[in-house]
Short mmCIF file of C-alpha atoms in Angstrom, two decimals:
data_model
loop_
_atom_site.label_atom_id
_atom_site.label_comp_id
_atom_site.label_asym_id
_atom_site.label_seq_id
_atom_site.Cartn_x
_atom_site.Cartn_y
_atom_site.Cartn_z
CA MET S 1 108.77 -53.09 -40.53
CA GLU S 2 112.18 -54.75 -40.99
CA LYS S 3 114.14 -54.72 -37.76
CA GLN S 4 117.21 -53.28 -39.52
CA ASN S 5 115.18 -50.24 -40.55
CA LEU S 6 114.24 -49.41 -36.99
CA PRO S 7 116.20 -46.81 -35.01
CA VAL S 8 118.75 -47.61 -32.35
CA VAL S 9 117.43 -46.14 -29.11
CA VAL S 10 120.01 -44.40 -26.95
CA VAL S 11 118.97 -43.77 -23.35
CA GLY S 12 120.40 -40.50 -22.06
CA ALA S 13 121.65 -37.33 -23.78
CA GLY S 14 124.84 -37.08 -21.75
CA PRO S 15 128.41 -37.17 -23.08
CA VAL S 16 128.47 -40.87 -23.99
CA GLY S 17 124.86 -41.06 -25.19
CA LEU S 18 125.37 -38.14 -27.58
CA ALA S 19 128.65 -39.63 -28.75
CA ALA S 20 126.81 -42.88 -29.48
CA ALA S 21 124.31 -40.95 -31.59
CA ALA S 22 127.13 -39.22 -33.49
CA HIS S 23 128.80 -42.55 -34.28
CA LEU S 24 125.49 -44.05 -35.39
CA VAL S 25 124.92 -41.14 -37.77
CA GLU S 26 128.45 -41.58 -39.10
CA ARG S 27 127.61 -45.24 -39.76
CA GLY S 28 124.35 -44.40 -41.52
CA ILE S 29 122.20 -45.80 -38.70
CA GLU S 30 119.27 -43.79 -37.36
CA PRO S 31 119.56 -42.99 -33.63
CA LEU S 32 116.82 -41.87 -31.30
CA VAL S 33 118.15 -40.38 -28.07
CA LEU S 34 115.69 -40.35 -25.18
CA GLU S 35 116.49 -37.81 -22.47
CA ALA S 36 114.41 -37.49 -19.31
CA GLY S 37 115.50 -33.88 -18.76
CA ALA S 38 114.53 -30.72 -20.60
CA SER S 39 117.96 -30.26 -22.19
CA ALA S 40 121.09 -32.17 -23.04
CA ALA S 41 123.47 -33.18 -20.26
CA THR S 42 120.95 -32.82 -17.45
CA ALA S 43 123.15 -34.69 -14.98
CA VAL S 44 126.27 -32.77 -15.96
CA ARG S 45 124.45 -29.49 -15.35
CA ASP S 46 123.79 -30.65 -11.77
CA TRP S 47 127.53 -30.40 -11.12
CA ALA S 48 128.14 -27.41 -13.35
CA HIS S 49 130.39 -25.81 -10.71
CA VAL S 50 132.81 -28.77 -10.56
CA ARG S 51 135.89 -28.75 -12.81
CA LEU S 52 136.76 -31.87 -14.80
CA PHE S 53 140.07 -33.69 -14.31
CA SER S 54 140.46 -34.11 -18.05
CA PRO S 55 141.24 -31.24 -20.46
CA TRP S 56 139.08 -30.37 -23.44
CA ALA S 57 141.26 -32.51 -25.70
CA GLU S 58 140.08 -35.62 -23.82
CA VAL S 59 136.37 -34.90 -23.39
CA THR S 60 135.20 -34.38 -26.97
CA ASP S 61 134.47 -37.28 -29.30
CA PRO S 62 135.92 -37.39 -32.86
CA ALA S 63 132.65 -38.38 -34.55
CA ALA S 64 130.84 -35.64 -32.64
CA GLU S 65 133.41 -33.07 -33.74
CA LYS S 66 132.78 -34.03 -37.38
CA LEU S 67 129.08 -33.36 -36.91
CA LEU S 68 129.76 -30.03 -35.23
CA ALA S 69 132.37 -28.75 -37.69
CA PRO S 70 129.94 -27.55 -40.42
CA THR S 71 128.19 -25.34 -37.84
CA GLY S 72 131.38 -23.35 -37.25
CA TRP S 73 131.96 -24.96 -33.86
CA VAL S 74 135.56 -24.84 -32.72
CA ARG S 75 136.83 -27.03 -29.91
CA PRO S 76 138.02 -24.95 -26.96
CA ASP S 77 141.69 -24.87 -26.02
CA GLY S 78 142.62 -28.53 -25.66
CA THR S 79 144.84 -27.89 -22.65
CA ALA S 80 142.16 -26.07 -20.62
CA TYR S 81 140.00 -27.84 -18.04
CA PRO S 82 136.24 -27.23 -18.42
CA THR S 83 133.73 -27.18 -15.61
CA GLY S 84 130.62 -29.28 -15.93
CA GLY S 85 128.79 -26.14 -17.01
CA ASP S 86 131.38 -25.42 -19.71
CA TRP S 87 131.13 -28.98 -20.99
CA ALA S 88 127.35 -28.80 -21.22
CA GLU S 89 127.07 -25.35 -22.80
CA ARG S 90 130.07 -25.33 -25.12
CA TYR S 91 129.99 -28.90 -26.40
CA LEU S 92 127.14 -31.17 -25.30
CA GLN S 93 124.18 -28.88 -25.98
CA PRO S 94 125.58 -27.78 -29.38
CA LEU S 95 126.02 -31.46 -30.27
CA ALA S 96 122.44 -32.24 -29.27
CA ASP S 97 121.27 -29.25 -31.31
CA VAL S 98 123.05 -30.59 -34.39
CA LEU S 99 121.34 -33.95 -33.91
CA GLY S 100 118.04 -32.08 -33.86
CA GLY S 101 114.98 -34.32 -33.91
CA LYS S 102 117.14 -37.35 -33.21
CA VAL S 103 117.14 -36.20 -29.56
CA ARG S 104 113.86 -36.24 -27.69
CA TYR S 105 113.60 -34.43 -24.34
CA GLY S 106 111.20 -35.04 -21.48
CA ALA S 107 111.11 -38.77 -22.26
CA THR S 108 111.76 -41.01 -19.26
CA VAL S 109 112.41 -44.65 -20.12
CA THR S 110 110.32 -46.84 -17.82
CA GLY S 111 110.95 -50.25 -19.38
CA VAL S 112 112.74 -52.15 -22.14
CA ALA S 113 111.77 -55.61 -23.40
CA ARG S 114 111.66 -57.83 -26.46
CA ALA S 115 108.44 -57.30 -28.40
CA GLY S 116 105.92 -59.86 -27.23
CA ARG S 117 108.45 -61.67 -25.01
CA ASP S 118 109.08 -61.34 -21.29
CA ARG S 119 112.47 -62.48 -20.00
CA ILE S 120 111.27 -66.09 -19.62
CA VAL S 121 110.34 -66.80 -23.25
CA ASP S 122 113.00 -68.31 -25.55
CA SER S 123 110.99 -68.94 -28.71
CA GLY S 124 111.74 -66.43 -31.47
CA ARG S 125 113.34 -64.07 -29.02
CA GLU S 126 116.31 -62.85 -31.02
CA GLU S 127 114.20 -62.17 -34.11
CA GLN S 128 112.00 -59.74 -32.21
CA PRO S 129 112.82 -56.02 -31.98
CA PHE S 130 112.96 -54.18 -28.67
CA THR S 131 110.09 -52.21 -27.25
CA VAL S 132 111.04 -49.18 -25.21
CA HIS S 133 108.38 -47.82 -22.88
CA ILE S 134 108.54 -44.14 -22.02
CA GLU S 135 106.62 -41.58 -20.05
CA THR S 136 106.63 -38.03 -21.35
CA ALA S 137 106.93 -34.88 -19.26
CA ASP S 138 103.14 -34.42 -19.36
CA GLY S 139 102.50 -37.99 -18.16
CA VAL S 140 101.65 -39.63 -21.48
CA GLU S 141 102.84 -43.24 -21.91
CA GLU S 142 104.30 -44.36 -25.22
CA ARG S 143 106.03 -47.37 -26.72
CA ILE S 144 108.89 -47.14 -29.22
CA THR S 145 110.20 -50.04 -31.33
CA ALA S 146 113.97 -50.31 -31.76
CA ARG S 147 116.52 -52.59 -33.42
CA ALA S 148 118.97 -52.17 -30.51
CA VAL S 149 119.25 -50.27 -27.24
CA ILE S 150 122.31 -48.43 -25.94
CA ASP S 151 121.78 -47.48 -22.31
CA ALA S 152 123.92 -44.43 -21.48
CA SER S 153 121.69 -43.23 -18.64
CA GLY S 154 124.58 -43.11 -16.17
CA THR S 155 124.37 -43.48 -12.41
CA TRP S 156 123.85 -39.89 -11.26
CA THR S 157 120.32 -40.42 -10.00
CA THR S 158 121.29 -43.27 -7.65
CA PRO S 159 124.05 -42.14 -5.26
CA GLY S 160 125.41 -44.52 -2.65
CA PRO S 161 124.10 -44.18 0.91
CA MET S 162 125.98 -43.28 4.09
CA GLY S 163 125.65 -46.75 5.60
CA ALA S 164 128.85 -48.79 5.33
CA ASN S 165 126.97 -51.97 4.36
CA GLY S 166 125.55 -50.41 1.19
CA LEU S 167 122.17 -49.67 2.76
CA PRO S 168 121.08 -46.35 4.29
CA ALA S 169 122.29 -45.89 7.85
CA LEU S 170 119.63 -46.08 10.54
CA GLY S 171 117.95 -42.67 10.58
CA GLU S 172 119.55 -41.57 7.31
CA ARG S 173 116.24 -41.06 5.54
CA LYS S 174 114.65 -39.30 8.52
CA THR S 175 117.55 -36.84 8.78
CA ALA S 176 117.69 -36.12 5.05
CA ASP S 177 117.19 -32.39 5.65
CA HIS S 178 120.79 -32.27 6.91
CA ILE S 179 122.28 -34.55 4.24
CA THR S 180 123.32 -34.00 0.62
CA TYR S 181 124.76 -36.50 -1.83
CA ARG S 182 126.34 -33.91 -4.12
CA VAL S 183 129.40 -31.66 -3.98
CA PRO S 184 127.94 -28.33 -2.81
CA ASP S 185 128.25 -25.20 -4.94
CA LEU S 186 129.63 -22.78 -2.38
CA LYS S 187 129.44 -19.90 -4.84
CA ASP S 188 125.67 -20.04 -4.47
CA PRO S 189 124.84 -17.72 -1.52
CA ALA S 190 122.11 -19.99 -0.18
CA VAL S 191 124.35 -23.05 -0.31
CA ARG S 192 127.29 -21.15 1.17
CA ALA S 193 125.14 -20.08 4.13
CA ARG S 194 124.32 -23.73 4.80
CA TYR S 195 127.98 -24.58 5.45
CA ALA S 196 129.63 -21.31 6.51
CA GLY S 197 130.59 -21.35 10.19
CA LYS S 198 129.30 -24.92 10.47
CA ARG S 199 130.76 -28.31 11.27
CA THR S 200 130.25 -30.62 8.28
CA ALA S 201 130.93 -34.34 7.98
CA VAL S 202 132.21 -35.53 4.59
CA VAL S 203 131.68 -39.26 4.07
CA GLY S 204 133.72 -40.83 1.26
CA SER S 205 137.27 -41.33 0.06
CA GLY S 206 137.23 -40.57 -3.68
CA ALA S 207 137.69 -37.55 -5.88
CA SER S 208 134.28 -36.11 -5.01
CA ALA S 209 135.19 -36.20 -1.32
CA PHE S 210 138.50 -34.49 -2.13
CA THR S 211 136.58 -31.78 -3.96
CA ALA S 212 134.21 -31.21 -1.04
CA LEU S 213 137.10 -31.08 1.44
CA ALA S 214 139.02 -28.60 -0.71
CA LEU S 215 135.97 -26.34 -1.07
CA LEU S 216 135.19 -26.45 2.64
CA ALA S 217 138.84 -25.69 3.43
CA ASP S 218 138.64 -22.59 1.21
CA LEU S 219 135.45 -21.59 3.01
CA ALA S 220 137.13 -22.13 6.39
CA GLY S 221 139.79 -19.63 5.36
CA GLU S 222 137.07 -17.01 4.89
CA GLU S 223 134.44 -17.94 7.48
CA ALA S 224 135.35 -18.56 11.13
CA ASP S 225 134.27 -21.81 12.80
CA THR S 226 133.90 -23.64 9.46
CA HIS S 227 135.29 -27.14 9.84
CA ALA S 228 135.08 -30.45 7.98
CA VAL S 229 135.11 -33.89 9.58
CA TRP S 230 136.33 -36.42 7.04
CA ILE S 231 134.79 -39.86 7.62
CA LEU S 232 136.97 -42.68 6.28
CA ARG S 233 136.08 -46.36 6.42
CA ARG S 234 139.76 -47.26 6.26
CA GLY S 235 142.94 -45.86 7.73
CA ILE S 236 145.15 -43.22 6.13
CA GLY S 237 148.04 -44.50 4.02
CA ASP S 238 150.18 -43.52 1.06
CA ALA S 239 147.29 -44.02 -1.38
CA THR S 240 144.63 -42.17 0.61
CA TYR S 241 145.05 -38.91 -1.29
CA GLY S 242 145.28 -40.45 -4.74
CA GLY S 243 148.20 -40.31 -7.13
CA GLY S 244 149.43 -36.85 -6.24
CA GLU S 245 152.26 -35.71 -8.47
CA ALA S 246 152.43 -39.19 -10.04
CA ASP S 247 148.89 -38.89 -11.43
CA GLN S 248 148.90 -38.53 -15.21
CA LEU S 249 145.73 -36.52 -14.79
CA PRO S 250 147.45 -33.59 -13.05
CA ALA S 251 144.21 -31.89 -12.02
CA ARG S 252 143.09 -35.03 -10.19
CA GLY S 253 146.44 -35.40 -8.48
CA ALA S 254 146.39 -31.76 -7.41
CA LEU S 255 142.92 -32.20 -5.95
CA GLY S 256 144.11 -35.01 -3.71
CA LEU S 257 146.97 -32.82 -2.53
CA ARG S 258 144.49 -30.04 -1.69
CA ALA S 259 142.50 -32.47 0.43
CA LYS S 260 145.71 -33.49 2.19
CA ALA S 261 146.54 -29.83 2.82
CA ALA S 262 143.06 -29.28 4.29
CA VAL S 263 143.78 -31.93 6.91
CA GLU S 264 147.32 -30.78 7.60
CA LYS S 265 146.24 -27.15 8.06
CA GLY S 266 143.50 -28.13 10.47
CA HIS S 267 140.57 -27.13 8.26
CA ALA S 268 139.50 -30.78 8.27
CA SER S 269 139.98 -33.57 10.77
CA ALA S 270 140.04 -37.20 9.68
CA VAL S 271 138.17 -39.96 11.49
CA THR S 272 139.44 -43.36 10.34
CA GLY S 273 137.99 -46.86 10.45
CA PHE S 274 134.53 -45.35 10.88
CA ARG S 275 131.74 -47.32 9.24
CA THR S 276 128.53 -45.45 9.78
CA GLU S 277 125.64 -47.40 11.23
CA ALA S 278 123.28 -44.64 12.36
CA ALA S 279 122.53 -40.93 12.17
CA GLU S 280 120.76 -39.55 15.22
CA ARG S 281 119.29 -36.11 15.84
CA ASP S 282 120.75 -33.97 18.59
CA GLY S 283 118.56 -30.87 18.53
CA ASP S 284 119.29 -29.18 15.20
CA ARG S 285 122.41 -31.25 14.67
CA LEU S 286 123.30 -34.86 13.86
CA VAL S 287 125.41 -37.42 15.66
CA LEU S 288 126.95 -40.17 13.53
CA VAL S 289 127.37 -43.57 15.15
CA ALA S 290 129.79 -46.23 13.92
CA GLU S 291 129.29 -49.99 13.80
CA ASP S 292 131.81 -50.29 16.64
CA GLY S 293 129.75 -47.95 18.84
CA ARG S 294 131.86 -44.82 18.45
CA ARG S 295 129.87 -41.59 18.43
CA LEU S 296 131.15 -38.43 16.76
CA ASP S 297 130.68 -34.96 18.18
CA PRO S 298 127.55 -33.40 16.65
CA VAL S 299 127.73 -31.98 13.14
CA ASP S 300 125.48 -29.46 11.41
CA GLU S 301 125.53 -31.02 7.95
CA VAL S 302 126.62 -34.24 6.23
CA ILE S 303 127.92 -34.56 2.67
CA VAL S 304 127.73 -38.21 1.55
CA LEU S 305 130.00 -38.97 -1.41
CA THR S 306 130.20 -42.76 -1.43
CA GLY S 307 129.89 -43.34 -5.15
CA PHE S 308 126.98 -44.22 -7.39
CA ARG S 309 125.20 -47.32 -8.59
CA PRO S 310 123.22 -48.19 -11.74
CA ASP S 311 119.43 -48.11 -11.92
CA LEU S 312 118.59 -51.46 -13.52
CA SER S 313 114.87 -51.39 -12.72
CA PHE S 314 113.70 -50.53 -16.23
CA LEU S 315 115.82 -53.34 -17.71
CA SER S 316 114.25 -56.09 -15.62
CA GLU S 317 112.71 -57.92 -18.62
CA LEU S 318 116.06 -58.21 -20.43
CA ARG S 319 118.62 -60.96 -19.97
CA LEU S 320 121.68 -59.12 -18.73
CA GLY S 321 124.97 -60.70 -17.80
CA LEU S 322 126.13 -58.70 -14.79
CA ASP S 323 128.85 -59.26 -12.23
CA GLU S 324 127.40 -60.09 -8.82
CA ARG S 325 129.59 -57.51 -7.07
CA LEU S 326 129.87 -54.52 -9.37
CA GLN S 327 126.67 -54.88 -11.43
CA ALA S 328 128.88 -54.32 -14.48
CA PRO S 329 128.98 -56.59 -17.57
CA THR S 330 130.64 -59.85 -16.55
CA ALA S 331 133.52 -59.61 -19.02
CA LEU S 332 134.29 -56.01 -18.04
CA ALA S 333 134.07 -56.40 -14.27
CA PRO S 334 137.49 -58.07 -13.71
CA LEU S 335 139.17 -55.16 -15.47
CA ILE S 336 137.69 -52.52 -13.17
CA ASP S 337 137.08 -54.33 -9.88
CA PRO S 338 138.36 -52.13 -7.01
CA ASN S 339 138.75 -55.27 -4.88
CA VAL S 340 141.62 -56.18 -7.21
CA HIS S 341 143.16 -52.85 -8.14
CA SER S 342 142.67 -49.13 -7.84
CA CYS S 343 144.17 -47.91 -11.07
CA GLY S 344 142.71 -45.37 -13.42
CA THR S 345 144.28 -47.21 -16.36
CA VAL S 346 141.70 -49.74 -17.52
CA TYR S 347 142.42 -52.32 -20.16
CA PRO S 348 140.73 -50.94 -23.34
CA HIS S 349 137.46 -52.67 -24.08
CA GLY S 350 134.65 -52.67 -26.60
CA VAL S 351 131.63 -54.57 -27.84
CA ARG S 352 133.00 -57.95 -26.78
CA GLU S 353 133.24 -56.97 -23.11
CA LEU S 354 129.97 -55.01 -23.19
CA SER S 355 127.72 -57.65 -24.74
CA HIS S 356 125.02 -59.51 -22.81
CA PRO S 357 123.09 -62.75 -23.26
CA GLU S 358 120.36 -60.48 -24.65
CA GLN S 359 121.86 -59.57 -28.02
CA GLY S 360 121.47 -55.97 -29.09
CA VAL S 361 121.43 -54.28 -25.69
CA TYR S 362 124.47 -52.49 -24.26
CA LEU S 363 125.22 -50.60 -21.06
CA VAL S 364 127.79 -47.91 -21.80
CA GLY S 365 129.47 -44.98 -20.11
CA MET S 366 129.42 -44.74 -16.35
CA LYS S 367 126.56 -47.23 -16.20
CA SER S 368 128.77 -49.91 -17.74
CA TYR S 369 131.05 -49.64 -14.70
CA GLY S 370 128.22 -50.50 -12.33
CA ARG S 371 129.47 -49.55 -8.87
CA ALA S 372 133.12 -49.18 -9.87
CA PRO S 373 134.74 -45.72 -9.89
CA THR S 374 137.41 -43.98 -12.05
CA PHE S 375 135.45 -43.79 -15.31
CA LEU S 376 136.87 -41.48 -17.99
CA ALA S 377 134.87 -39.88 -20.82
CA MET S 378 137.19 -41.16 -23.54
CA THR S 379 136.63 -44.72 -22.31
CA GLY S 380 132.94 -44.22 -23.04
CA TYR S 381 133.62 -42.69 -26.44
CA GLU S 382 135.66 -45.73 -27.39
CA GLN S 383 132.95 -48.05 -26.09
CA VAL S 384 130.29 -46.58 -28.36
CA ARG S 385 132.64 -46.42 -31.35
CA SER S 386 133.15 -50.18 -31.04
CA ILE S 387 129.46 -50.93 -30.45
CA THR S 388 128.22 -48.84 -33.37
CA ALA S 389 130.79 -50.51 -35.64
CA ALA S 390 129.36 -53.89 -34.60
CA LEU S 391 125.80 -52.71 -35.23
CA ALA S 392 126.90 -51.62 -38.72
CA GLY S 393 128.39 -55.06 -39.38
CA ASP S 394 131.99 -53.80 -39.37
CA HIS S 395 133.30 -56.46 -37.03
CA GLU S 396 136.96 -55.76 -37.73
CA ALA S 397 136.54 -52.17 -36.54
CA ALA S 398 134.43 -53.32 -33.60
CA GLU S 399 137.19 -55.65 -32.39
CA ARG S 400 139.90 -53.02 -32.88
CA VAL S 401 139.79 -50.77 -29.83
CA GLU S 402 142.80 -48.49 -29.54
CA LEU S 403 143.00 -46.21 -26.58
CA THR S 404 145.59 -44.56 -24.36
CA LEU S 405 144.44 -43.85 -20.81
CA PRO S 406 146.24 -41.85 -18.11
CA GLU S 407 147.35 -43.71 -15.01
CA THR S 408 146.42 -42.57 -11.52
CA GLY S 409 149.79 -43.43 -10.07
CA VAL S 410 147.98 -45.56 -7.49
CA CYS S 411 148.11 -49.26 -8.25
CA GLY S 412 147.50 -52.48 -6.40
CA GLY S 413 144.74 -54.20 -4.47
CA ALA S 414 142.29 -51.91 -2.72
CA GLY S 415 139.88 -54.35 -1.16
CA LEU S 416 141.30 -54.54 2.37
CA PHE S 417 139.36 -52.31 4.76
CA ASP S 418 141.93 -51.97 7.50
CA GLU S 419 145.22 -52.16 5.63
CA PRO S 420 145.72 -48.68 4.18
CA ASP S 421 149.19 -49.46 2.85
CA ALA S 422 148.06 -52.52 0.89
CA ALA S 423 147.57 -50.44 -2.24
CA ARG S 424 151.01 -48.79 -2.35
CA SER S 425 152.29 -48.59 -5.90
CA ASP S 426 155.91 -49.22 -4.90
CA GLU S 427 155.30 -52.65 -3.41
CA GLY S 428 154.64 -54.41 -6.71
CA GLY S 429 151.97 -56.96 -7.48
CA GLY S 430 148.60 -56.21 -8.99
CA CYS S 431 149.85 -53.15 -10.84
CA CYS S 432 147.64 -52.10 -13.68
CA ALA S 433 150.22 -50.72 -16.08
CA ALA S 434 148.63 -51.85 -19.33
CA PRO S 435 150.35 -51.15 -22.66
CA ALA S 436 149.42 -47.76 -24.08
CA THR S 437 147.66 -49.13 -27.18
CA LEU S 438 145.95 -52.51 -27.30
CA ARG S 439 143.75 -54.51 -29.61
CA ILE S 440 140.60 -56.25 -28.47
CA GLY S 441 139.85 -59.58 -30.09
CA THR S 442 141.03 -63.15 -30.33
CA ASP S 443 144.67 -62.05 -30.53
CA ALA S 444 144.45 -59.46 -27.75
CA PRO S 445 147.24 -59.63 -25.17
CA ALA S 446 146.25 -60.25 -21.58
CA PRO S 447 146.32 -57.19 -19.33
CA SER S 448 149.22 -57.07 -16.93
CA GLY S 449 148.81 -57.66 -13.23
CA GLY S 450 145.41 -59.25 -13.64
CA CYS S 451 143.77 -55.84 -14.19
#
């Protein structure tokens, strides 16, 4: 079978994977979306109770809307902010339903390779199609042949550990019954009972940690003796709580201000410069120990929200070009590296930045960012628009990536552990204020501030 007649396999039926399928259909290319879960947006449904920072107008893809329109689907109020559950039920599942048999559920991808070639072999490599190995929900193994692979599997299944060195803290695995790596749904009675009247450590400094702190503060207002201990690896500075009122994503800015209020009102206490080395049992509670020997008072529960990382295990036979720090494509990494900047505005990028030495394979969506944070859905939508244009041979469209992204209001270097004020936006240097609309290609302007 001619390689061009084979489907493009898309791994993951989440927001970006389904958008990729919609763009492929628009280009007349057959997609096959492989989803490990039993429905679309399995990962999104895991945080159904969490509200997005972006309004509806920014979380639906234009090509997807065209597919949905004949069904009578109407995009919800563009100014409203959906929860994860809203996003899944009112947009993502209907989109998957429209794609019909192009989406296959209960199919876990276990490996991707070139047909008849392991990663060592050069001869005839680029002429060979891809083979995608899957395991179905009932344990059957299959192999699918594809002309290209778009990996939109995300990072949800591989959260970062509590240990400050990127590895689990000593005792972290053995005390897992007191640890969660997700923002808890406190509207669930069983989950609420786990934290009500308890002392809970929240490890992390991003938006997910803000969300957990805000929810626990609300619970503290209703349930006596509920308290959060916020574990920060750095000190507290102007940028600790995000962009605040300067954030062009107002919901994200407001969330940071809620976390700040939780600390100021005494519902949460901050412990700074604490890099967790160990978690030790103290009866039915845990004691966290820092690398410098400090020991916290016992806590009942720990919520670890230290980011996510990509699962690259099933891509081991492909030749990927990944940054050694972020595990993101090498051309994209400098644009999103939190060691350099902490902005939400990322220089628009497309197929050029997402290509690998292995032609025809692309990591997109959150997975394309590797271990970097601040990914926005519309960034992923633009990624797959560019990639599908390239697969269709429309190189002019593939090189033309036009995108306007909101700024966080927090710019500058963020790599210094113990200098909390190093990332202040009013000190200049390293600011990521890219032009609103940019072109990607040989004539593309350089991003400002090295971002």
